[in-house]
Amino acid sequence: MQRTCRPGTPLRSVPGCMVTRTLLPRTVTPQHFQRIQPIHAVAEGPGEDSNTDYAAVAASLNALLSKSAKSGITGKDLRDLVVQKWGRSYDVRLCKLQGRMYLQVMWKFLEQRSFPLTEVEYMQQLDAVAEYLNDWNVADTVRQGILQARKPPGYTGGGNARCISIPLSVDLGGGRSAEWQ
């Protein structure tokens, strides 16, 4: 006896996901059902008491997730932080100077006509910078550095430009260090 998935059955859409190819109907045989094992969130066995406080377990897991999410940063978070501080979407770059890594908030900004990137390219760059910051665990340092900066990036009176440099305590001997040599 074979069972076939009905063609034309609508796929469930998941926010943020895109189906890139259509799924073909699959034939399911009774042998497939014999291999399926039930999944349990909590192991069942000797010594298990049935008085587990699932609300407390869920709360502790949510607390762990919120801590890890808070310590990380996304490109959108980085842009929001810069716009909140200075009112413009300044360019953000990573720079290695004299063996140290810096996050630099540059003087050019997205709303400027001469800005060399489109908004999509700008967000891709911020996402890439945020990925490095998360890999190096320095997102909180960047947040504090931007919020504590006194002057905005921009042009000085003599025709020079000023950026905001935030030193990052990064060990460049790690996994992706070859990218910065």
Short mmCIF file of N, CA and C in Angstrom, two decimals:
data_model
loop_
_atom_site.label_atom_id
_atom_site.label_comp_id
_atom_site.label_asym_id
_atom_site.label_seq_id
_atom_site.Cartn_x
_atom_site.Cartn_y
_atom_site.Cartn_z
N MET A 1 0.85 -1.18 0.00
CA MET A 1 0.00 0.00 0.00
C MET A 1 0.90 1.24 0.00
N GLN A 2 0.68 2.13 -0.92
CA GLN A 2 1.46 3.35 -1.00
C GLN A 2 0.55 4.56 -0.86
N ARG A 3 1.09 5.56 -0.19
CA ARG A 3 0.36 6.81 -0.04
C ARG A 3 1.14 7.90 -0.75
N THR A 4 0.46 8.74 -1.44
CA THR A 4 1.13 9.81 -2.17
C THR A 4 0.62 11.15 -1.67
N CYS A 5 1.56 12.09 -1.49
CA CYS A 5 1.15 13.45 -1.11
C CYS A 5 0.39 14.06 -2.28
N ARG A 6 -0.65 14.76 -1.98
CA ARG A 6 -1.48 15.33 -3.04
C ARG A 6 -0.75 16.49 -3.72
N PRO A 7 -0.63 16.43 -5.04
CA PRO A 7 -0.04 17.57 -5.73
C PRO A 7 -0.99 18.75 -5.67
N GLY A 8 -0.42 19.92 -5.63
CA GLY A 8 -1.25 21.12 -5.58
C GLY A 8 -1.62 21.52 -4.17
N THR A 9 -1.16 20.75 -3.16
CA THR A 9 -1.44 21.12 -1.78
C THR A 9 -0.65 22.39 -1.48
N PRO A 10 -1.28 23.44 -0.95
CA PRO A 10 -0.54 24.68 -0.71
C PRO A 10 0.51 24.48 0.38
N LEU A 11 1.67 25.10 0.18
CA LEU A 11 2.74 25.05 1.18
C LEU A 11 2.45 26.08 2.25
N ARG A 12 2.81 25.76 3.48
CA ARG A 12 2.67 26.75 4.55
C ARG A 12 3.76 27.79 4.36
N SER A 13 3.40 29.04 4.43
CA SER A 13 4.42 30.07 4.28
C SER A 13 4.97 30.39 5.66
N VAL A 14 6.27 30.59 5.70
CA VAL A 14 6.96 30.95 6.93
C VAL A 14 7.49 32.35 6.73
N PRO A 15 7.21 33.29 7.65
CA PRO A 15 7.68 34.66 7.47
C PRO A 15 9.20 34.70 7.30
N GLY A 16 9.65 35.41 6.30
CA GLY A 16 11.08 35.56 6.06
C GLY A 16 11.68 34.46 5.22
N CYS A 17 10.93 33.45 4.85
CA CYS A 17 11.45 32.35 4.04
C CYS A 17 10.81 32.39 2.67
N MET A 18 11.54 31.85 1.71
CA MET A 18 11.05 31.84 0.35
C MET A 18 11.26 30.45 -0.23
N VAL A 19 10.28 29.91 -0.92
CA VAL A 19 10.43 28.62 -1.58
C VAL A 19 11.03 28.90 -2.94
N THR A 20 12.20 28.31 -3.22
CA THR A 20 12.88 28.59 -4.47
C THR A 20 12.58 27.57 -5.54
N ARG A 21 12.05 26.40 -5.17
CA ARG A 21 11.70 25.40 -6.17
C ARG A 21 10.46 24.67 -5.69
N THR A 22 9.72 24.14 -6.62
CA THR A 22 8.51 23.43 -6.23
C THR A 22 8.88 22.04 -5.73
N LEU A 23 8.13 21.56 -4.77
CA LEU A 23 8.38 20.25 -4.20
C LEU A 23 7.56 19.22 -4.95
N LEU A 24 8.19 18.14 -5.33
CA LEU A 24 7.51 17.08 -6.05
C LEU A 24 6.77 16.18 -5.08
N PRO A 25 5.68 15.55 -5.49
CA PRO A 25 4.97 14.61 -4.61
C PRO A 25 5.89 13.45 -4.25
N ARG A 26 5.78 12.99 -3.02
CA ARG A 26 6.65 11.92 -2.55
C ARG A 26 5.79 10.72 -2.18
N THR A 27 6.29 9.55 -2.52
CA THR A 27 5.58 8.33 -2.19
C THR A 27 6.02 7.87 -0.81
N VAL A 28 5.06 7.63 0.07
CA VAL A 28 5.34 7.19 1.43
C VAL A 28 4.85 5.76 1.56
N THR A 29 5.75 4.88 1.98
CA THR A 29 5.40 3.48 2.16
C THR A 29 5.23 3.17 3.63
N PRO A 30 4.62 2.04 3.98
CA PRO A 30 4.46 1.68 5.40
C PRO A 30 5.80 1.56 6.13
N GLN A 31 6.88 1.25 5.42
CA GLN A 31 8.19 1.14 6.07
C GLN A 31 8.64 2.49 6.64
N HIS A 32 8.22 3.58 6.01
CA HIS A 32 8.58 4.90 6.52
C HIS A 32 7.99 5.11 7.91
N PHE A 33 6.76 4.65 8.10
CA PHE A 33 6.09 4.85 9.38
C PHE A 33 6.73 4.04 10.49
N GLN A 34 7.35 2.91 10.16
CA GLN A 34 8.00 2.09 11.18
C GLN A 34 9.26 2.76 11.69
N ARG A 35 9.91 3.60 10.88
CA ARG A 35 11.15 4.25 11.29
C ARG A 35 10.92 5.54 12.07
N ILE A 36 9.74 6.06 12.04
CA ILE A 36 9.46 7.32 12.71
C ILE A 36 9.40 7.08 14.22
N GLN A 37 10.20 7.86 14.95
CA GLN A 37 10.23 7.76 16.41
C GLN A 37 9.60 9.03 16.98
N PRO A 38 8.84 8.91 18.04
CA PRO A 38 8.26 10.11 18.65
C PRO A 38 9.36 10.96 19.30
N ILE A 39 9.18 12.25 19.27
CA ILE A 39 10.13 13.17 19.87
C ILE A 39 9.52 13.70 21.15
N HIS A 40 10.31 13.66 22.22
CA HIS A 40 9.85 14.13 23.52
C HIS A 40 10.72 15.29 23.96
N ALA A 41 10.11 16.35 24.46
CA ALA A 41 10.86 17.49 24.96
C ALA A 41 11.58 17.14 26.24
N VAL A 42 11.00 16.26 27.04
CA VAL A 42 11.59 15.84 28.30
C VAL A 42 11.71 14.33 28.25
N ALA A 43 12.88 13.83 28.64
CA ALA A 43 13.09 12.39 28.61
C ALA A 43 12.14 11.70 29.57
N GLU A 44 11.61 10.59 29.10
CA GLU A 44 10.74 9.80 29.96
C GLU A 44 11.53 8.57 30.40
N GLY A 45 11.54 8.33 31.65
CA GLY A 45 12.26 7.17 32.13
C GLY A 45 12.24 7.11 33.63
N PRO A 46 12.95 6.15 34.19
CA PRO A 46 12.95 6.03 35.63
C PRO A 46 13.58 7.26 36.28
N GLY A 47 13.04 7.64 37.40
CA GLY A 47 13.58 8.78 38.13
C GLY A 47 12.94 10.10 37.72
N GLU A 48 12.16 10.10 36.67
CA GLU A 48 11.47 11.33 36.24
C GLU A 48 10.28 11.55 37.15
N ASP A 49 10.17 12.73 37.68
CA ASP A 49 8.95 13.02 38.43
C ASP A 49 8.01 13.80 37.51
N SER A 50 6.77 13.64 37.74
CA SER A 50 5.78 14.27 36.86
C SER A 50 5.44 15.68 37.31
N ASN A 51 6.17 16.21 38.29
CA ASN A 51 5.88 17.53 38.81
C ASN A 51 6.80 18.59 38.21
N THR A 52 7.23 18.43 36.98
CA THR A 52 8.11 19.39 36.34
C THR A 52 7.35 20.68 36.08
N ASP A 53 7.95 21.79 36.49
CA ASP A 53 7.33 23.10 36.28
C ASP A 53 7.75 23.61 34.90
N TYR A 54 6.90 23.34 33.91
CA TYR A 54 7.24 23.69 32.53
C TYR A 54 7.28 25.20 32.33
N ALA A 55 6.50 25.93 33.07
CA ALA A 55 6.51 27.39 32.94
C ALA A 55 7.87 27.94 33.38
N ALA A 56 8.43 27.38 34.46
CA ALA A 56 9.74 27.83 34.93
C ALA A 56 10.84 27.46 33.94
N VAL A 57 10.73 26.26 33.36
CA VAL A 57 11.72 25.84 32.37
C VAL A 57 11.65 26.75 31.15
N ALA A 58 10.44 27.05 30.69
CA ALA A 58 10.27 27.93 29.54
C ALA A 58 10.79 29.33 29.84
N ALA A 59 10.54 29.82 31.05
CA ALA A 59 11.01 31.16 31.42
C ALA A 59 12.53 31.22 31.45
N SER A 60 13.17 30.17 31.97
CA SER A 60 14.64 30.18 32.02
C SER A 60 15.23 30.09 30.62
N LEU A 61 14.61 29.30 29.74
CA LEU A 61 15.09 29.22 28.36
C LEU A 61 14.90 30.55 27.63
N ASN A 62 13.77 31.20 27.84
CA ASN A 62 13.54 32.51 27.23
C ASN A 62 14.53 33.55 27.74
N ALA A 63 14.87 33.47 29.03
CA ALA A 63 15.85 34.40 29.58
C ALA A 63 17.22 34.19 28.93
N LEU A 64 17.60 32.93 28.73
CA LEU A 64 18.87 32.66 28.06
C LEU A 64 18.86 33.18 26.63
N LEU A 65 17.76 32.97 25.93
CA LEU A 65 17.66 33.45 24.55
C LEU A 65 17.69 34.97 24.48
N SER A 66 17.03 35.64 25.40
CA SER A 66 17.01 37.10 25.36
C SER A 66 18.39 37.67 25.67
N LYS A 67 19.16 37.01 26.55
CA LYS A 67 20.52 37.47 26.84
C LYS A 67 21.39 37.34 25.60
N SER A 68 21.31 36.19 24.93
CA SER A 68 22.16 36.00 23.76
C SER A 68 21.73 36.92 22.62
N ALA A 69 20.44 37.19 22.49
CA ALA A 69 19.98 38.09 21.44
C ALA A 69 20.37 39.53 21.74
N LYS A 70 20.38 39.90 23.02
CA LYS A 70 20.72 41.26 23.39
C LYS A 70 22.19 41.54 23.17
N SER A 71 23.05 40.57 23.42
CA SER A 71 24.48 40.81 23.30
C SER A 71 24.91 40.87 21.84
N GLY A 72 24.14 40.29 20.93
CA GLY A 72 24.47 40.36 19.52
C GLY A 72 23.93 41.65 18.91
N ILE A 73 24.31 41.89 17.66
CA ILE A 73 23.86 43.09 16.97
C ILE A 73 23.63 42.74 15.51
N THR A 74 22.66 43.37 14.89
CA THR A 74 22.39 43.17 13.47
C THR A 74 22.75 44.45 12.72
N GLY A 75 22.74 44.36 11.40
CA GLY A 75 22.99 45.55 10.60
C GLY A 75 21.93 46.62 10.84
N LYS A 76 20.69 46.18 10.98
CA LYS A 76 19.60 47.13 11.25
C LYS A 76 19.79 47.80 12.61
N ASP A 77 20.22 47.02 13.62
CA ASP A 77 20.49 47.60 14.94
C ASP A 77 21.59 48.64 14.87
N LEU A 78 22.62 48.33 14.09
CA LEU A 78 23.75 49.25 13.93
C LEU A 78 23.29 50.55 13.28
N ARG A 79 22.49 50.43 12.23
CA ARG A 79 21.97 51.63 11.55
C ARG A 79 21.08 52.44 12.50
N ASP A 80 20.18 51.76 13.22
CA ASP A 80 19.29 52.46 14.15
C ASP A 80 20.08 53.19 15.23
N LEU A 81 21.16 52.57 15.70
CA LEU A 81 21.99 53.18 16.73
C LEU A 81 22.66 54.46 16.21
N VAL A 82 23.19 54.40 14.99
CA VAL A 82 23.85 55.56 14.38
C VAL A 82 22.84 56.67 14.10
N VAL A 83 21.68 56.31 13.56
CA VAL A 83 20.65 57.32 13.26
C VAL A 83 20.11 57.93 14.56
N GLN A 84 19.95 57.12 15.59
CA GLN A 84 19.46 57.63 16.87
C GLN A 84 20.45 58.64 17.46
N LYS A 85 21.75 58.36 17.31
CA LYS A 85 22.77 59.24 17.89
C LYS A 85 22.95 60.52 17.09
N TRP A 86 23.04 60.40 15.75
CA TRP A 86 23.41 61.56 14.94
C TRP A 86 22.36 61.98 13.91
N GLY A 87 21.29 61.23 13.74
CA GLY A 87 20.24 61.64 12.83
C GLY A 87 20.50 61.34 11.36
N ARG A 88 21.58 60.65 11.05
CA ARG A 88 21.92 60.30 9.67
C ARG A 88 22.47 58.88 9.64
N SER A 89 22.35 58.24 8.48
CA SER A 89 22.85 56.86 8.30
C SER A 89 24.30 56.91 7.84
N TYR A 90 25.21 57.14 8.78
CA TYR A 90 26.63 57.23 8.45
C TYR A 90 27.19 55.87 8.06
N ASP A 91 28.22 55.91 7.22
CA ASP A 91 28.91 54.71 6.79
C ASP A 91 29.68 54.12 7.97
N VAL A 92 29.63 52.81 8.13
CA VAL A 92 30.31 52.13 9.23
C VAL A 92 31.26 51.11 8.63
N ARG A 93 32.52 51.16 9.04
CA ARG A 93 33.55 50.28 8.48
C ARG A 93 34.39 49.68 9.60
N LEU A 94 35.04 48.56 9.29
CA LEU A 94 36.04 47.98 10.17
C LEU A 94 37.40 48.30 9.58
N CYS A 95 38.34 48.65 10.44
CA CYS A 95 39.65 49.07 9.96
C CYS A 95 40.72 48.52 10.89
N LYS A 96 41.83 48.08 10.30
CA LYS A 96 42.96 47.61 11.10
C LYS A 96 44.06 48.66 10.99
N LEU A 97 44.45 49.24 12.12
CA LEU A 97 45.51 50.23 12.17
C LEU A 97 46.52 49.82 13.22
N GLN A 98 47.79 49.70 12.83
CA GLN A 98 48.88 49.38 13.74
C GLN A 98 48.58 48.15 14.59
N GLY A 99 48.04 47.11 13.96
CA GLY A 99 47.80 45.85 14.64
C GLY A 99 46.55 45.79 15.51
N ARG A 100 45.76 46.86 15.53
CA ARG A 100 44.52 46.87 16.32
C ARG A 100 43.33 47.07 15.39
N MET A 101 42.19 46.55 15.81
CA MET A 101 40.96 46.69 15.03
C MET A 101 40.12 47.83 15.60
N TYR A 102 39.52 48.59 14.68
CA TYR A 102 38.66 49.70 15.04
C TYR A 102 37.37 49.61 14.23
N LEU A 103 36.29 50.02 14.84
CA LEU A 103 35.07 50.28 14.10
C LEU A 103 35.07 51.78 13.85
N GLN A 104 34.94 52.16 12.59
CA GLN A 104 34.95 53.58 12.25
C GLN A 104 33.60 53.98 11.69
N VAL A 105 33.04 55.03 12.27
CA VAL A 105 31.83 55.65 11.73
C VAL A 105 32.33 56.80 10.87
N MET A 106 32.17 56.65 9.55
CA MET A 106 32.75 57.58 8.59
C MET A 106 31.87 58.82 8.43
N TRP A 107 32.40 59.82 7.75
CA TRP A 107 31.72 61.10 7.59
C TRP A 107 30.68 61.11 6.47
N LYS A 108 30.73 60.13 5.57
CA LYS A 108 29.73 60.08 4.50
C LYS A 108 28.49 59.35 5.01
N PHE A 109 27.34 59.73 4.48
CA PHE A 109 26.10 59.12 4.95
C PHE A 109 25.19 58.80 3.77
N LEU A 110 24.29 57.86 4.00
CA LEU A 110 23.42 57.33 2.95
C LEU A 110 22.55 58.39 2.29
N GLU A 111 22.10 59.35 3.04
CA GLU A 111 21.20 60.36 2.50
C GLU A 111 21.91 61.39 1.62
N GLN A 112 23.22 61.32 1.55
CA GLN A 112 24.02 62.23 0.75
C GLN A 112 23.98 61.82 -0.72
N ARG A 113 23.90 62.76 -1.64
CA ARG A 113 23.86 62.43 -3.07
C ARG A 113 25.11 61.71 -3.53
N SER A 114 26.26 62.11 -3.02
CA SER A 114 27.53 61.53 -3.48
C SER A 114 27.89 60.22 -2.78
N PHE A 115 27.00 59.71 -1.94
CA PHE A 115 27.29 58.45 -1.24
C PHE A 115 27.42 57.33 -2.26
N PRO A 116 28.49 56.53 -2.21
CA PRO A 116 28.77 55.57 -3.28
C PRO A 116 27.93 54.29 -3.26
N LEU A 117 27.16 54.04 -2.21
CA LEU A 117 26.41 52.79 -2.10
C LEU A 117 24.90 53.04 -2.22
N THR A 118 24.19 52.04 -2.72
CA THR A 118 22.73 52.09 -2.68
C THR A 118 22.30 51.68 -1.27
N GLU A 119 21.03 51.82 -0.98
CA GLU A 119 20.55 51.44 0.36
C GLU A 119 20.72 49.94 0.60
N VAL A 120 20.50 49.13 -0.43
CA VAL A 120 20.66 47.68 -0.29
C VAL A 120 22.13 47.34 -0.02
N GLU A 121 23.05 47.95 -0.77
CA GLU A 121 24.48 47.69 -0.56
C GLU A 121 24.91 48.17 0.83
N TYR A 122 24.37 49.31 1.25
CA TYR A 122 24.67 49.85 2.57
C TYR A 122 24.24 48.87 3.67
N MET A 123 23.04 48.32 3.55
CA MET A 123 22.55 47.37 4.55
C MET A 123 23.35 46.07 4.51
N GLN A 124 23.77 45.63 3.32
CA GLN A 124 24.61 44.43 3.23
C GLN A 124 25.94 44.67 3.93
N GLN A 125 26.50 45.86 3.76
CA GLN A 125 27.76 46.17 4.43
C GLN A 125 27.58 46.19 5.95
N LEU A 126 26.49 46.80 6.42
CA LEU A 126 26.24 46.83 7.86
C LEU A 126 26.04 45.43 8.41
N ASP A 127 25.36 44.57 7.66
CA ASP A 127 25.17 43.18 8.09
C ASP A 127 26.51 42.46 8.19
N ALA A 128 27.41 42.70 7.24
CA ALA A 128 28.73 42.07 7.27
C ALA A 128 29.54 42.57 8.47
N VAL A 129 29.49 43.87 8.74
CA VAL A 129 30.18 44.44 9.90
C VAL A 129 29.60 43.84 11.18
N ALA A 130 28.28 43.75 11.26
CA ALA A 130 27.63 43.20 12.45
C ALA A 130 28.02 41.74 12.66
N GLU A 131 28.18 41.00 11.57
CA GLU A 131 28.59 39.60 11.69
C GLU A 131 29.97 39.49 12.34
N TYR A 132 30.90 40.34 11.92
CA TYR A 132 32.23 40.34 12.55
C TYR A 132 32.13 40.74 14.02
N LEU A 133 31.36 41.77 14.31
CA LEU A 133 31.23 42.22 15.70
C LEU A 133 30.68 41.11 16.59
N ASN A 134 29.72 40.35 16.08
CA ASN A 134 29.17 39.23 16.84
C ASN A 134 30.18 38.10 16.99
N ASP A 135 30.96 37.83 15.93
CA ASP A 135 31.99 36.80 16.02
C ASP A 135 33.03 37.16 17.07
N TRP A 136 33.34 38.44 17.18
CA TRP A 136 34.35 38.90 18.12
C TRP A 136 33.78 39.23 19.50
N ASN A 137 32.47 39.13 19.68
CA ASN A 137 31.81 39.44 20.95
C ASN A 137 32.09 40.86 21.44
N VAL A 138 32.03 41.83 20.55
CA VAL A 138 32.30 43.22 20.92
C VAL A 138 31.11 44.14 20.63
N ALA A 139 29.93 43.57 20.49
CA ALA A 139 28.74 44.37 20.17
C ALA A 139 28.45 45.39 21.27
N ASP A 140 28.62 45.01 22.53
CA ASP A 140 28.36 45.94 23.63
C ASP A 140 29.37 47.08 23.63
N THR A 141 30.63 46.78 23.30
CA THR A 141 31.66 47.81 23.20
C THR A 141 31.28 48.84 22.14
N VAL A 142 30.77 48.37 21.01
CA VAL A 142 30.37 49.26 19.92
C VAL A 142 29.18 50.11 20.35
N ARG A 143 28.20 49.50 20.99
CA ARG A 143 27.04 50.27 21.46
C ARG A 143 27.48 51.40 22.39
N GLN A 144 28.34 51.07 23.35
CA GLN A 144 28.81 52.08 24.30
C GLN A 144 29.64 53.15 23.60
N GLY A 145 30.50 52.73 22.67
CA GLY A 145 31.34 53.69 21.96
C GLY A 145 30.53 54.68 21.15
N ILE A 146 29.51 54.21 20.48
CA ILE A 146 28.67 55.12 19.68
C ILE A 146 27.88 56.05 20.60
N LEU A 147 27.31 55.52 21.66
CA LEU A 147 26.51 56.35 22.56
C LEU A 147 27.36 57.37 23.32
N GLN A 148 28.64 57.07 23.57
CA GLN A 148 29.50 57.97 24.33
C GLN A 148 30.29 58.94 23.46
N ALA A 149 30.20 58.81 22.15
CA ALA A 149 30.94 59.72 21.26
C ALA A 149 30.45 61.15 21.46
N ARG A 150 31.40 62.08 21.53
CA ARG A 150 31.03 63.48 21.81
C ARG A 150 30.66 64.24 20.54
N LYS A 151 31.51 64.13 19.51
CA LYS A 151 31.28 64.87 18.27
C LYS A 151 30.80 63.93 17.18
N PRO A 152 29.98 64.43 16.29
CA PRO A 152 29.55 63.59 15.17
C PRO A 152 30.65 63.49 14.11
N PRO A 153 30.63 62.45 13.30
CA PRO A 153 31.57 62.42 12.18
C PRO A 153 31.19 63.52 11.20
N GLY A 154 32.17 64.02 10.47
CA GLY A 154 31.84 65.06 9.49
C GLY A 154 33.08 65.76 9.01
N TYR A 155 32.87 66.82 8.27
CA TYR A 155 33.97 67.59 7.72
C TYR A 155 34.40 68.65 8.72
N THR A 156 35.71 68.85 8.81
CA THR A 156 36.25 69.88 9.70
C THR A 156 36.39 71.17 8.90
N GLY A 157 36.74 72.23 9.57
CA GLY A 157 36.84 73.54 8.91
C GLY A 157 37.90 73.61 7.84
N GLY A 158 38.98 72.87 7.95
CA GLY A 158 40.08 72.96 7.00
C GLY A 158 39.95 72.06 5.79
N GLY A 159 38.79 71.51 5.56
CA GLY A 159 38.59 70.64 4.40
C GLY A 159 38.90 69.18 4.69
N ASN A 160 39.28 68.87 5.91
CA ASN A 160 39.53 67.48 6.29
C ASN A 160 38.24 66.84 6.81
N ALA A 161 38.29 65.55 6.98
CA ALA A 161 37.12 64.84 7.49
C ALA A 161 37.47 64.13 8.79
N ARG A 162 36.47 63.98 9.64
CA ARG A 162 36.67 63.34 10.95
C ARG A 162 35.74 62.14 11.04
N CYS A 163 36.31 61.00 11.44
CA CYS A 163 35.48 59.82 11.69
C CYS A 163 35.52 59.51 13.18
N ILE A 164 34.60 58.70 13.62
CA ILE A 164 34.59 58.24 15.01
C ILE A 164 35.22 56.86 15.01
N SER A 165 36.32 56.69 15.75
CA SER A 165 37.02 55.40 15.83
C SER A 165 36.76 54.77 17.19
N ILE A 166 36.25 53.57 17.18
CA ILE A 166 35.97 52.83 18.42
C ILE A 166 36.92 51.65 18.46
N PRO A 167 37.89 51.63 19.40
CA PRO A 167 38.82 50.50 19.47
C PRO A 167 38.10 49.23 19.92
N LEU A 168 38.44 48.13 19.27
CA LEU A 168 37.83 46.84 19.58
C LEU A 168 38.89 45.92 20.16
N SER A 169 38.60 45.30 21.29
CA SER A 169 39.54 44.34 21.88
C SER A 169 39.34 43.00 21.20
N VAL A 170 40.11 42.79 20.14
CA VAL A 170 39.96 41.62 19.29
C VAL A 170 41.30 40.90 19.20
N ASP A 171 41.26 39.57 19.35
CA ASP A 171 42.44 38.75 19.13
C ASP A 171 42.47 38.39 17.66
N LEU A 172 43.41 38.96 16.93
CA LEU A 172 43.47 38.71 15.49
C LEU A 172 44.16 37.41 15.15
N GLY A 173 44.44 36.57 16.12
CA GLY A 173 45.04 35.27 15.86
C GLY A 173 44.01 34.18 15.70
N GLY A 174 42.72 34.53 15.69
CA GLY A 174 41.63 33.56 15.65
C GLY A 174 41.34 33.05 14.26
N GLY A 175 40.15 32.46 14.10
CA GLY A 175 39.75 31.75 12.90
C GLY A 175 39.71 32.59 11.63
N ARG A 176 39.20 33.80 11.69
CA ARG A 176 39.06 34.61 10.48
C ARG A 176 40.14 35.69 10.40
N SER A 177 41.23 35.51 11.14
CA SER A 177 42.25 36.55 11.19
C SER A 177 42.97 36.74 9.87
N ALA A 178 43.03 35.71 9.03
CA ALA A 178 43.73 35.83 7.75
C ALA A 178 43.08 36.89 6.86
N GLU A 179 41.81 37.19 7.09
CA GLU A 179 41.13 38.20 6.29
C GLU A 179 41.63 39.60 6.60
N TRP A 180 42.35 39.78 7.70
CA TRP A 180 42.79 41.11 8.12
C TRP A 180 44.29 41.28 8.04
N GLN A 181 45.00 40.38 7.37
CA GLN A 181 46.46 40.49 7.25
C GLN A 181 46.85 41.42 6.14
#
